[in-house]
CSV table of C-alpha atoms in Angstrom, one decimal:
chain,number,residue,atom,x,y,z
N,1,UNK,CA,81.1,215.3,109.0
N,2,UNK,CA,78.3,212.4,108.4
N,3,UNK,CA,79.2,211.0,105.4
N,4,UNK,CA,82.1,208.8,105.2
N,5,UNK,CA,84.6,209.5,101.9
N,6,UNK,CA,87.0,207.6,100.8
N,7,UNK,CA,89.8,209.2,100.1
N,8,UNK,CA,89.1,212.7,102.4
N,9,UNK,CA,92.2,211.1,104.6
N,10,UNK,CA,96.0,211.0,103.8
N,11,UNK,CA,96.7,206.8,104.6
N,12,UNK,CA,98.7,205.5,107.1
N,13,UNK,CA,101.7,204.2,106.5
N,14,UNK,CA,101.5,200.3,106.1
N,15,UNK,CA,98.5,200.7,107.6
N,16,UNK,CA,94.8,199.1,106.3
N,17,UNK,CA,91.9,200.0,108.3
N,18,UNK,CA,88.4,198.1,108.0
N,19,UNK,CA,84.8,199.3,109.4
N,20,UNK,CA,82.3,196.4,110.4
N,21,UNK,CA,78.7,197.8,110.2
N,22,UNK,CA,76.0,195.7,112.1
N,23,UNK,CA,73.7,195.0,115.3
N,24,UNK,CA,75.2,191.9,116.0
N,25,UNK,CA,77.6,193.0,118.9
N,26,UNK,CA,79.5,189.5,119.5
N,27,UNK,CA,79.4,188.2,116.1
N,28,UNK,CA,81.4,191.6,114.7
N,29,UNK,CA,83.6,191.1,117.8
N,30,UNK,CA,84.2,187.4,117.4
N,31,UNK,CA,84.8,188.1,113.3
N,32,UNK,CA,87.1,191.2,114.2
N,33,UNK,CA,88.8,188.7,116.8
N,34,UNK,CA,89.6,186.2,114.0
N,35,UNK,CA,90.7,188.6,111.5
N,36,UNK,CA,93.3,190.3,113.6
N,37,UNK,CA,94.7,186.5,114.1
N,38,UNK,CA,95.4,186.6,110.5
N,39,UNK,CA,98.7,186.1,109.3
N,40,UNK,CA,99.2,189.8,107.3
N,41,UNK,CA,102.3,191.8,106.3
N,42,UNK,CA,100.3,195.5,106.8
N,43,UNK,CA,98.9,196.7,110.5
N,44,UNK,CA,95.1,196.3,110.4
N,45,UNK,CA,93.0,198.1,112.2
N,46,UNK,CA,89.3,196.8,113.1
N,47,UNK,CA,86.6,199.1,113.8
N,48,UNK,CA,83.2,198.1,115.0
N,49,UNK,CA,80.2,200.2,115.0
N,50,UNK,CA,76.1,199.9,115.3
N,51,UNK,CA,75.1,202.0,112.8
N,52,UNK,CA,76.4,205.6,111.0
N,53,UNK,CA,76.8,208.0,110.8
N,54,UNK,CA,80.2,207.7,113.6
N,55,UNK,CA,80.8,209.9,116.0
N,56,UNK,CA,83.0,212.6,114.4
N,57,UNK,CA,84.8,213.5,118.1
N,58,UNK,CA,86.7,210.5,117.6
N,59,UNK,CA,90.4,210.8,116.0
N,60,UNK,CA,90.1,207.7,113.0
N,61,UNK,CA,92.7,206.7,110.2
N,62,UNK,CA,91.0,206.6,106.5
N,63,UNK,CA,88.2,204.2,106.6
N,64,UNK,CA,89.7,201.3,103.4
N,65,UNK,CA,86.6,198.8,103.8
N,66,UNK,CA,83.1,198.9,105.0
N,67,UNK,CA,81.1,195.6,105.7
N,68,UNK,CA,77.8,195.7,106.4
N,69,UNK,CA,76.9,192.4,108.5
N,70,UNK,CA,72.9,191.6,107.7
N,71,UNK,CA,72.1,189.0,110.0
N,72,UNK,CA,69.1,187.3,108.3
N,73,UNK,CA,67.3,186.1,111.4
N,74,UNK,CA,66.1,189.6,112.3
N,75,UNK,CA,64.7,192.1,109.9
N,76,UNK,CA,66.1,195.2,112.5
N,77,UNK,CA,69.5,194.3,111.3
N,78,UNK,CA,68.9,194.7,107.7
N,79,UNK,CA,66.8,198.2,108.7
N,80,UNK,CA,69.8,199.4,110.5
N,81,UNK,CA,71.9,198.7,107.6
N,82,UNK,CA,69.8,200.2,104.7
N,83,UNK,CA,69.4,203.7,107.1
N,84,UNK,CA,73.5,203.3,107.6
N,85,UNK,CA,73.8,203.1,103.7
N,86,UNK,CA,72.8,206.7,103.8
N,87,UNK,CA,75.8,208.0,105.2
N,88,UNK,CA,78.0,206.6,102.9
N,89,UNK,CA,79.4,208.2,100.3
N,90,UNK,CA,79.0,207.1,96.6
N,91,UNK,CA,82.1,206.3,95.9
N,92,UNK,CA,82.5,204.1,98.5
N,93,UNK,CA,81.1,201.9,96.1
N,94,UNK,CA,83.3,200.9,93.6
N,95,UNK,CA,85.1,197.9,95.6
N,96,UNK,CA,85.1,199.4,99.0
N,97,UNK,CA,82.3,198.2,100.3
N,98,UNK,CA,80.5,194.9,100.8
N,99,UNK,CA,77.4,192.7,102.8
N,100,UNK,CA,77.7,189.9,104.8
N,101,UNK,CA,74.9,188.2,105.6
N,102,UNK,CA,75.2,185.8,108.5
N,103,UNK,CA,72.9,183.0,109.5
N,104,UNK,CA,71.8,181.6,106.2
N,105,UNK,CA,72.4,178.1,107.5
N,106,UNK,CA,69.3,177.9,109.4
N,107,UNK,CA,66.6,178.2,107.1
N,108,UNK,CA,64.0,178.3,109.4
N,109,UNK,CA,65.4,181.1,111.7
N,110,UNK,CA,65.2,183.5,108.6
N,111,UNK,CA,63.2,186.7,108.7
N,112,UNK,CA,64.8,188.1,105.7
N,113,UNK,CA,64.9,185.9,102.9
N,114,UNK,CA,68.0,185.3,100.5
N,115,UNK,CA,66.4,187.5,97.9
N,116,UNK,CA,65.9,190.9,99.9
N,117,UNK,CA,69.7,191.1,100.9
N,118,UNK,CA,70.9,190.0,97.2
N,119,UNK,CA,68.6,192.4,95.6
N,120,UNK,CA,70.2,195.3,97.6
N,121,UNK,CA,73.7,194.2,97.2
N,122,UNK,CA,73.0,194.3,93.3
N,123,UNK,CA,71.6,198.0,93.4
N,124,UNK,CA,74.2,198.9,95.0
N,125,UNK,CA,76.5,196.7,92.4
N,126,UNK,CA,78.6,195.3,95.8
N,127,UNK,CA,79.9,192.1,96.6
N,128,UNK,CA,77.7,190.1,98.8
N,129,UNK,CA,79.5,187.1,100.7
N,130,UNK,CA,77.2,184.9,102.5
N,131,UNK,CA,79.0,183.0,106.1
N,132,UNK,CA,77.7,182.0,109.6
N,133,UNK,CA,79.3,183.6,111.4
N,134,UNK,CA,78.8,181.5,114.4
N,135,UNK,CA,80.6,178.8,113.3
N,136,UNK,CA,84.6,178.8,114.0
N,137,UNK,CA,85.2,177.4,110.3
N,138,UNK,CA,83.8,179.1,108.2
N,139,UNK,CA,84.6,182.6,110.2
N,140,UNK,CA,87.9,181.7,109.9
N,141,UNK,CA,87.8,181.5,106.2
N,142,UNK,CA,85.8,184.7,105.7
N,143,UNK,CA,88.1,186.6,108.3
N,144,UNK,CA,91.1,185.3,105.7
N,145,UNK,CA,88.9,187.0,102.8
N,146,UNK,CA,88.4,190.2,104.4
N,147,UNK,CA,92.0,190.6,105.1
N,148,UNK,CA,93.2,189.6,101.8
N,149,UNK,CA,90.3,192.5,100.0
N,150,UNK,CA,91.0,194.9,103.1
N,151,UNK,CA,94.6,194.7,101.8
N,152,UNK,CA,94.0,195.0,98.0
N,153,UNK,CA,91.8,198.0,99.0
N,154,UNK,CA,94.2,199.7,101.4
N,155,UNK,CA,96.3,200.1,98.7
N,156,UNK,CA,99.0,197.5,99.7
N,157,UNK,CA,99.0,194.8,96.6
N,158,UNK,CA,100.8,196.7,93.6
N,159,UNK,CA,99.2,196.3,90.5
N,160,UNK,CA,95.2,195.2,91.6
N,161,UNK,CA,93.2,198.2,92.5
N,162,UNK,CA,89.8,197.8,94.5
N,163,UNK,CA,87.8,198.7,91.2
N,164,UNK,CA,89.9,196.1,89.5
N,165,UNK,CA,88.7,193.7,92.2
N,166,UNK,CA,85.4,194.7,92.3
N,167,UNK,CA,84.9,194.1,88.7
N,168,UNK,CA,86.8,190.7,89.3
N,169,UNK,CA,84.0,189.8,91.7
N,170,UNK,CA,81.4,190.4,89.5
N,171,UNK,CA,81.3,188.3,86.8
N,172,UNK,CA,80.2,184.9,89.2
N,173,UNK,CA,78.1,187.3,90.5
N,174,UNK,CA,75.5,188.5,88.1
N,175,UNK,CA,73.9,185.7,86.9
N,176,UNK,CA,71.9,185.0,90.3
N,177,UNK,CA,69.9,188.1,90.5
N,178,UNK,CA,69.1,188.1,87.0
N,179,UNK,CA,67.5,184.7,87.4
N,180,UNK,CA,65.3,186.0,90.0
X,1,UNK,CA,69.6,207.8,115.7
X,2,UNK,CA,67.8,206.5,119.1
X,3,UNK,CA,71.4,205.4,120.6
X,4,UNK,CA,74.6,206.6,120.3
X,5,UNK,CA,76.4,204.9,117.6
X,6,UNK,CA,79.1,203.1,119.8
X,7,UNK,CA,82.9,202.3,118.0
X,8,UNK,CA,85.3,200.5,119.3
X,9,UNK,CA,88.7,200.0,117.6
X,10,UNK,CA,91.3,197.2,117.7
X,11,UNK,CA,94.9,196.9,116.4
X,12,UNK,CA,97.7,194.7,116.0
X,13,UNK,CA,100.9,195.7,115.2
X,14,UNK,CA,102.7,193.5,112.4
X,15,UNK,CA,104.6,190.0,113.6
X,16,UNK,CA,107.9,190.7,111.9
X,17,UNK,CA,109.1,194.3,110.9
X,18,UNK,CA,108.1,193.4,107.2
X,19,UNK,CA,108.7,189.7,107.3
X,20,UNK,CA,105.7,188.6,104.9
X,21,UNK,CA,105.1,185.4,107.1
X,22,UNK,CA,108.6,184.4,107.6
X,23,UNK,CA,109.0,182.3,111.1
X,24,UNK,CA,110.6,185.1,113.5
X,25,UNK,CA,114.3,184.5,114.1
X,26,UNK,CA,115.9,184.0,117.5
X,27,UNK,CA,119.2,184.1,116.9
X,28,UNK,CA,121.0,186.0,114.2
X,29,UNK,CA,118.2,188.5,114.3
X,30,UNK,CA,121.1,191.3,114.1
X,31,UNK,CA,122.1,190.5,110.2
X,32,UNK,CA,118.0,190.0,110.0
X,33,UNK,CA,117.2,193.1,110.6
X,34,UNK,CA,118.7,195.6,107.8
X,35,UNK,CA,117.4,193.0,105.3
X,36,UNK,CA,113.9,193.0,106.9
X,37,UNK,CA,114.2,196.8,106.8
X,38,UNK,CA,114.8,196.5,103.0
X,39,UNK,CA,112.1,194.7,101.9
X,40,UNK,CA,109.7,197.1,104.1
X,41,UNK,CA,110.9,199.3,102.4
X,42,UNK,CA,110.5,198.5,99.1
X,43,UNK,CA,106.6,197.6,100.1
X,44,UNK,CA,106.3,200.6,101.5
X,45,UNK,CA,107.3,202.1,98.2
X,46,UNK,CA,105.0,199.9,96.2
X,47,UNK,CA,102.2,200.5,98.6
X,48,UNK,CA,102.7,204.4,98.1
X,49,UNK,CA,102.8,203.9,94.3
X,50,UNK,CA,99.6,202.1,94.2
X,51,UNK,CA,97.6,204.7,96.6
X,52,UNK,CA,99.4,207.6,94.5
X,53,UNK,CA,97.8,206.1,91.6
X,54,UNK,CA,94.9,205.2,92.9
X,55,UNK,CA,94.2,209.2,94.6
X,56,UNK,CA,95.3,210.3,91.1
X,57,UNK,CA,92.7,208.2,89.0
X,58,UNK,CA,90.3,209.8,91.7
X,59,UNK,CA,91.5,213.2,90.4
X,60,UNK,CA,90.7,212.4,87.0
X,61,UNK,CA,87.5,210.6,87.3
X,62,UNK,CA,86.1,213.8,89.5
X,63,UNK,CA,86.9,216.3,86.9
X,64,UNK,CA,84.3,214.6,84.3
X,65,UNK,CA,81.4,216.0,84.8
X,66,UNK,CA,78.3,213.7,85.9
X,67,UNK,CA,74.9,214.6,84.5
X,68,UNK,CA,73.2,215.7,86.5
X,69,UNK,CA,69.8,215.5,85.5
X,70,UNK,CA,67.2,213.2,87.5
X,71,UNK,CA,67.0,209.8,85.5
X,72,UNK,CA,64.6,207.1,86.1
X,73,UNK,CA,65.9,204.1,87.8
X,74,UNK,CA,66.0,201.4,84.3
X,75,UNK,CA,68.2,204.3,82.9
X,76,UNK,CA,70.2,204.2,85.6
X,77,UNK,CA,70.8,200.9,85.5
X,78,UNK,CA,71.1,200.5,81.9
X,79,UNK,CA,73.8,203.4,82.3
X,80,UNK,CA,75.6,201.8,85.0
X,81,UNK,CA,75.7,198.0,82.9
X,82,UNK,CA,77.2,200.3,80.1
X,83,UNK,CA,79.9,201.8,82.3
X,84,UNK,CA,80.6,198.0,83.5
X,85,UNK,CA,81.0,196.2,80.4
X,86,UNK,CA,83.2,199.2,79.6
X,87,UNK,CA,85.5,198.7,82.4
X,88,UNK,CA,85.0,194.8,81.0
X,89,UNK,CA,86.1,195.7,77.6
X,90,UNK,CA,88.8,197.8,78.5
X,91,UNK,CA,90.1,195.2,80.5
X,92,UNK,CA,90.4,192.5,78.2
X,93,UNK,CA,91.9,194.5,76.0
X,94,UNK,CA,94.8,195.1,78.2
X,95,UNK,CA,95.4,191.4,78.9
X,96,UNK,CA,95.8,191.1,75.4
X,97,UNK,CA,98.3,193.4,74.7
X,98,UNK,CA,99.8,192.4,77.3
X,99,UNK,CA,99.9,188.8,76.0
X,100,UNK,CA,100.8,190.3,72.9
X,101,UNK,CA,103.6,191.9,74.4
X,102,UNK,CA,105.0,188.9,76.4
X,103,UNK,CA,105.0,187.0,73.5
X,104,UNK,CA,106.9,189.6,71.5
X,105,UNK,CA,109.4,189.6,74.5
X,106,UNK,CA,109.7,185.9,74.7
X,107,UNK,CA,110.3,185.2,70.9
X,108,UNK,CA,112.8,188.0,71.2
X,109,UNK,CA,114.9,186.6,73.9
X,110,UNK,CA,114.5,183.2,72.1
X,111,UNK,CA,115.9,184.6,69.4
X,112,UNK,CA,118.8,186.0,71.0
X,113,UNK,CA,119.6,182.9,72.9
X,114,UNK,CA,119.8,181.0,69.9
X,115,UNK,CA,122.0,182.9,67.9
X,116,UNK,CA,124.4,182.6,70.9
X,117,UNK,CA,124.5,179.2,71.7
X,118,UNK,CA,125.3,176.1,69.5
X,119,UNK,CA,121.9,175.2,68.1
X,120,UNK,CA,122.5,171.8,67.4
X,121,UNK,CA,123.7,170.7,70.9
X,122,UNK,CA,120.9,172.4,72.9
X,123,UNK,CA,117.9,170.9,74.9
X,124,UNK,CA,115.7,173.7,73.5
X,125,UNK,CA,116.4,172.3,69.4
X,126,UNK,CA,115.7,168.4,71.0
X,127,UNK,CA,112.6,169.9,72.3
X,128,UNK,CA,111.4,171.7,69.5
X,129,UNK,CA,112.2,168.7,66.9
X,130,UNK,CA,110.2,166.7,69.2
X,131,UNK,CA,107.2,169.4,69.0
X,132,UNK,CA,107.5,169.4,65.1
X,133,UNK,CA,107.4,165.2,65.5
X,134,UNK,CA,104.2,165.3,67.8
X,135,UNK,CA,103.3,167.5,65.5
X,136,UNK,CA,103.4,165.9,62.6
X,137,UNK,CA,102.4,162.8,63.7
X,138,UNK,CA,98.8,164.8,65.1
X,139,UNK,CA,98.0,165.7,61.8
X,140,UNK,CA,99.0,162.2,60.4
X,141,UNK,CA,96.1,160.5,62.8
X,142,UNK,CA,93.8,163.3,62.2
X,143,UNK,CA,94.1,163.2,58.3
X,144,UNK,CA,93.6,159.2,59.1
X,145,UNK,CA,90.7,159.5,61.5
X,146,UNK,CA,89.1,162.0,58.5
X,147,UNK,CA,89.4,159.2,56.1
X,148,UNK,CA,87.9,156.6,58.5
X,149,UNK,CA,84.8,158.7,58.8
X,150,UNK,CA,84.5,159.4,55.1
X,151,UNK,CA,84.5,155.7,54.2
X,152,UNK,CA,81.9,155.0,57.5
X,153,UNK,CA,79.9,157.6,56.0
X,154,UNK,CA,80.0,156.0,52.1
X,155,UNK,CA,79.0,152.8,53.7
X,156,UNK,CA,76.3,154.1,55.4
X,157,UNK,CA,75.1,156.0,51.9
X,158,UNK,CA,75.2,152.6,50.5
X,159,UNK,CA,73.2,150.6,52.9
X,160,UNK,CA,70.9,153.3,53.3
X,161,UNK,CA,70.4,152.7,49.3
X,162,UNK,CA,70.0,149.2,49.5
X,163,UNK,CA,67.2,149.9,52.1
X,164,UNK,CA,65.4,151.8,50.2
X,165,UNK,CA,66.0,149.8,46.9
X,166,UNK,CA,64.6,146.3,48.8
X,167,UNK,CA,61.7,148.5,49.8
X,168,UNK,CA,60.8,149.6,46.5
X,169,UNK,CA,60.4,146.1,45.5
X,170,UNK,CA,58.5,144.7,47.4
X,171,UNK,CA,56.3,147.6,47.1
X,172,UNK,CA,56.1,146.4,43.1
X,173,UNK,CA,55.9,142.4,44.4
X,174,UNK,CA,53.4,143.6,46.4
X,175,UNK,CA,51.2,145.0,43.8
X,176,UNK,CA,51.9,142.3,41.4
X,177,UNK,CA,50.6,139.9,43.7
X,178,UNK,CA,47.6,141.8,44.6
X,179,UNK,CA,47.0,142.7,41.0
X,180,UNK,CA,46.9,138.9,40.2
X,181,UNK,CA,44.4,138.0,43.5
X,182,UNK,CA,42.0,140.6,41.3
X,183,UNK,CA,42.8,138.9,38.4
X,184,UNK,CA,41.6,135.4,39.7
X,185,UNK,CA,39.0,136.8,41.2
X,186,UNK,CA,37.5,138.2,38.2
X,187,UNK,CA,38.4,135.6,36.3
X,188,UNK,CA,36.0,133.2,38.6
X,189,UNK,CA,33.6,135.2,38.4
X,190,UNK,CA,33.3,135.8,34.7
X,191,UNK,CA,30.3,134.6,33.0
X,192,UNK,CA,32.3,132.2,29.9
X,193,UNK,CA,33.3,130.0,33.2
X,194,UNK,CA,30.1,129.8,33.9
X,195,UNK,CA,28.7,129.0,30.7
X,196,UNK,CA,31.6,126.5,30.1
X,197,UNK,CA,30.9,124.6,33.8
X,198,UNK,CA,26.9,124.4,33.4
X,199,UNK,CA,28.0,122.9,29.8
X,200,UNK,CA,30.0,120.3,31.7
X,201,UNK,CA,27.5,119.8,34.2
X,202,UNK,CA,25.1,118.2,31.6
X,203,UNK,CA,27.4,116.6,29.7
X,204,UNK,CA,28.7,114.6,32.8
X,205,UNK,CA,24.6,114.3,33.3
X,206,UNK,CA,23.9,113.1,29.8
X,207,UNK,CA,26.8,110.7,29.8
X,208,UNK,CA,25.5,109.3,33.0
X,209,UNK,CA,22.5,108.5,31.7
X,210,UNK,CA,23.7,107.1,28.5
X,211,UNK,CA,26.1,105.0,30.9
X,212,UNK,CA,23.1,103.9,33.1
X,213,UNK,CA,21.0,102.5,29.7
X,214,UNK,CA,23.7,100.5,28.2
X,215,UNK,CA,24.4,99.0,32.0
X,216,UNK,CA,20.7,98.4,31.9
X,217,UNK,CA,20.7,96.9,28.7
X,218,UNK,CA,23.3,94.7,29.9
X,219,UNK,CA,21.8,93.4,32.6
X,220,UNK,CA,18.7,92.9,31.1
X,221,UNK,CA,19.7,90.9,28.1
X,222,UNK,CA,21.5,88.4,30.9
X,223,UNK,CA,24.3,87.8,29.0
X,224,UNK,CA,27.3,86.9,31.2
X,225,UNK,CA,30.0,89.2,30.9
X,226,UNK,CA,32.5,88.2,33.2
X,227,UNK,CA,33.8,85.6,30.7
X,228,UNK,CA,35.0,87.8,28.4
X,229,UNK,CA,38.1,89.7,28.6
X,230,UNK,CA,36.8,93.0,26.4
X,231,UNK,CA,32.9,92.6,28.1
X,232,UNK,CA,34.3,92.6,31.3
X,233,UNK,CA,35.9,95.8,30.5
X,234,UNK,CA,33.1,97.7,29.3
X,235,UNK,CA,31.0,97.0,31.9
X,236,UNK,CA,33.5,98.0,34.9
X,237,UNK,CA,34.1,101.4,32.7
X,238,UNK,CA,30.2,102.0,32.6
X,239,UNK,CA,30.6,101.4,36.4
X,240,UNK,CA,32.9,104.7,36.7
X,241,UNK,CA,31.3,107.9,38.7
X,242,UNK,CA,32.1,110.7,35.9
X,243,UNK,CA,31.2,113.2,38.8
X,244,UNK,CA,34.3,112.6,40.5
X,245,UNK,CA,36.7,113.4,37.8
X,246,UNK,CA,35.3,117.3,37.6
């Protein structure tokens, strides 16, 4: 199957399972690296890919998060990612997915300006978190994020679903592409 | 696809059987363990719970049908901002019940507590008379800091009167005094003055003359009039300039 579901899979027990879309080889290893340091009651499970659709030979657990990693200092990245989008299912949507977009601290590097990648993560009404990813710190920080929405998506925190979250996310969120 | 999407996978297997970030124990892990296998398991059970009820609302939400018809992409949108501020709306309105609700709960159990306990004695009736103190003493300023404002606002009405009391008279002492700068200057320039100066003028000229003869006549006759008292007076009068008293 190309598409990726949802919810096609039965969940692992105590298990939460996150998918990094992106070109950028070291920066999703270094970011998976860091987020499997995290401090986290449930088993994660990182996966790292190019591009979708995956290989469907391999045996996977239910996908509970997919990032899409943008870096903005080369245009092929975000290309890779808008073909990827394709084989993602719809409901992937609401709260289990989101963009990261790396590299935003060197203005001058940027191919893809700070518009493009918000005006895609608002059609497709996902959050868009902006860290470098090359920098220990703030890695770190976004590594602890991921975990803590990886968990509310898996499932794991009673009581907040990932629509809940999603909706949560939005209200700081709206305001910016609307003033563009 | 030009390469082969590539996937790699990673794991970690969880610090402490269900610990939550609790510092692993060394020693004494035996009596640990059945209570670390306790509270997995009641996560476990709260994680299935939420994931039931999460594959369940997927149930539901698939058996609405979506339209299928081909929209244009403002609809779309417009739809989709609809369904948000639904979600929104819906929201909200369950944190207010369940506000509601705690509230309920809480005067309740206030309630109950009160009627089982002494209620003079308690901490809860020192801190409530204290509320109704603060209370009272709020509205007390407030009621004060009205009044304050109502009198700084009559005072204000009144000097703003005054203001524009002084300015209407000076307006009128302005006018006054211009009226009476006309008046003058009319006055000058009427043509009675004139009549009544040119009058003068030859008066002053005839009396001069008349003053001139008799001084003449004087002087002439050579009579000495420095000797007498009265003479001497007449003459020095005839001597007087009559244009200088105009």
């Amino acid at each position: 199957m190309s598409v990726l579901r949802p919810l096609d899979k039965q969940p692992g027990l105590n298990t939460a399972t996150i998918l990094l879309v992106g070109t950028e080889d070291a920066l999703l290893q270094q970011l998976a690296d860091s987020m499997l340091k995290e401090d986290c009651a449930s088993e994660l499970r990182v996966h790292l890919a190019r591009s979708l659709p995956l290989p469907s030979s391999v045996d996977r657990p239910r996908i509970d998060l997919i990032v899409f990693v943008v870096n903005l200092h080369s245009k092929y990245s975000l290309r890779n990612v808008e073909e990827s989008l394709h084989y993602v299912d719809a409901t992937f949507f609401l709260g289990k997915a989101a963009f990261l977009a790396t590299g935003a601290g060197r203005e001058s590097h940027c191919s893809v300006h700070r518009n493009t990648i918000m005006k895609l993560a608002h059609t497709y009404r996902s959050p868009l978190f902006f860290c470098d990813l090359e920098i220990e710190g703030f890695r770190a920080t976004m590594a602890q994020r991921l975990v803590r929405m990886l968990q509310i998506c898996a499932g794991h925190v009673p009581g907040v679903s990932a629509l809940n979250l999603l909706s949560l996310l939005r209200s700081s969120e709206t305001l910016a592409p609307e003033d563009l | 696809m030009e390469m082969q999407p590539r996937e790699q996978a990673a794991t970690e297997s969880p610090d402490s059987g269900g610990g939550e970030g609790r510092p692993p124990q060394v020693a004494g892990a035996q009596e640990a363990r059945p209570e670390d296998r306790l509270t997995l398991l009641l996560r476990l059970k709260a994680q299935t719970k939420q994931q039931l009820l999460e594959y369940k609302s997927m149930l539901d939400a698939s058996e609405e049908k979506t339209p299928e018809q081909i929209m244009q992409d403002k609809q779309i949108e417009a739809k989709i901002e609809d369904l948000e501020n639904e979600i929104e709306e819906v929201k909200t309105a369950f944190e207010i019940k369940r506000l509601a609700l705690h509230r309920m709960q809480l005067s309740a159990a206030l309630k109950k507590n009160l009627e089982k306990i002494n209620p003079q004695t308690s901490v809860l009736m020192d801190n409530m008379k204290h509320i109704l103190k603060l209370n009272k003493l709020i509205m007390k300023s407030q009621q004060e800091s009205w009044d304050l404002e109502e009198k700084l606002l009559d005072v204000r009405k009144k000097r703003l009167q005054l203001k524009q009391a002084s300015e209407s008279k000076l307006l009128e002492i302005q006018t006054e005094k211009n009226k009476q700068k006309d008046d003058l200057a009319i006055m000058e320039n009427s043509d009675k003055i004139k009549t009544v100066q040119q009058n003068l003028q030859t008066e002053i000229q005839v009396t001069t003359v008349i003053q001139h003869v008799f001084q003449n006549l004087i002087l002439g006759s050579k009579a000495n009039w420095a000797e007498d008292s009265a003479f001497k007076e007449i003459v020095l009068q005839l001597e007087k300039n009559l244009t200088m008293i105009k």
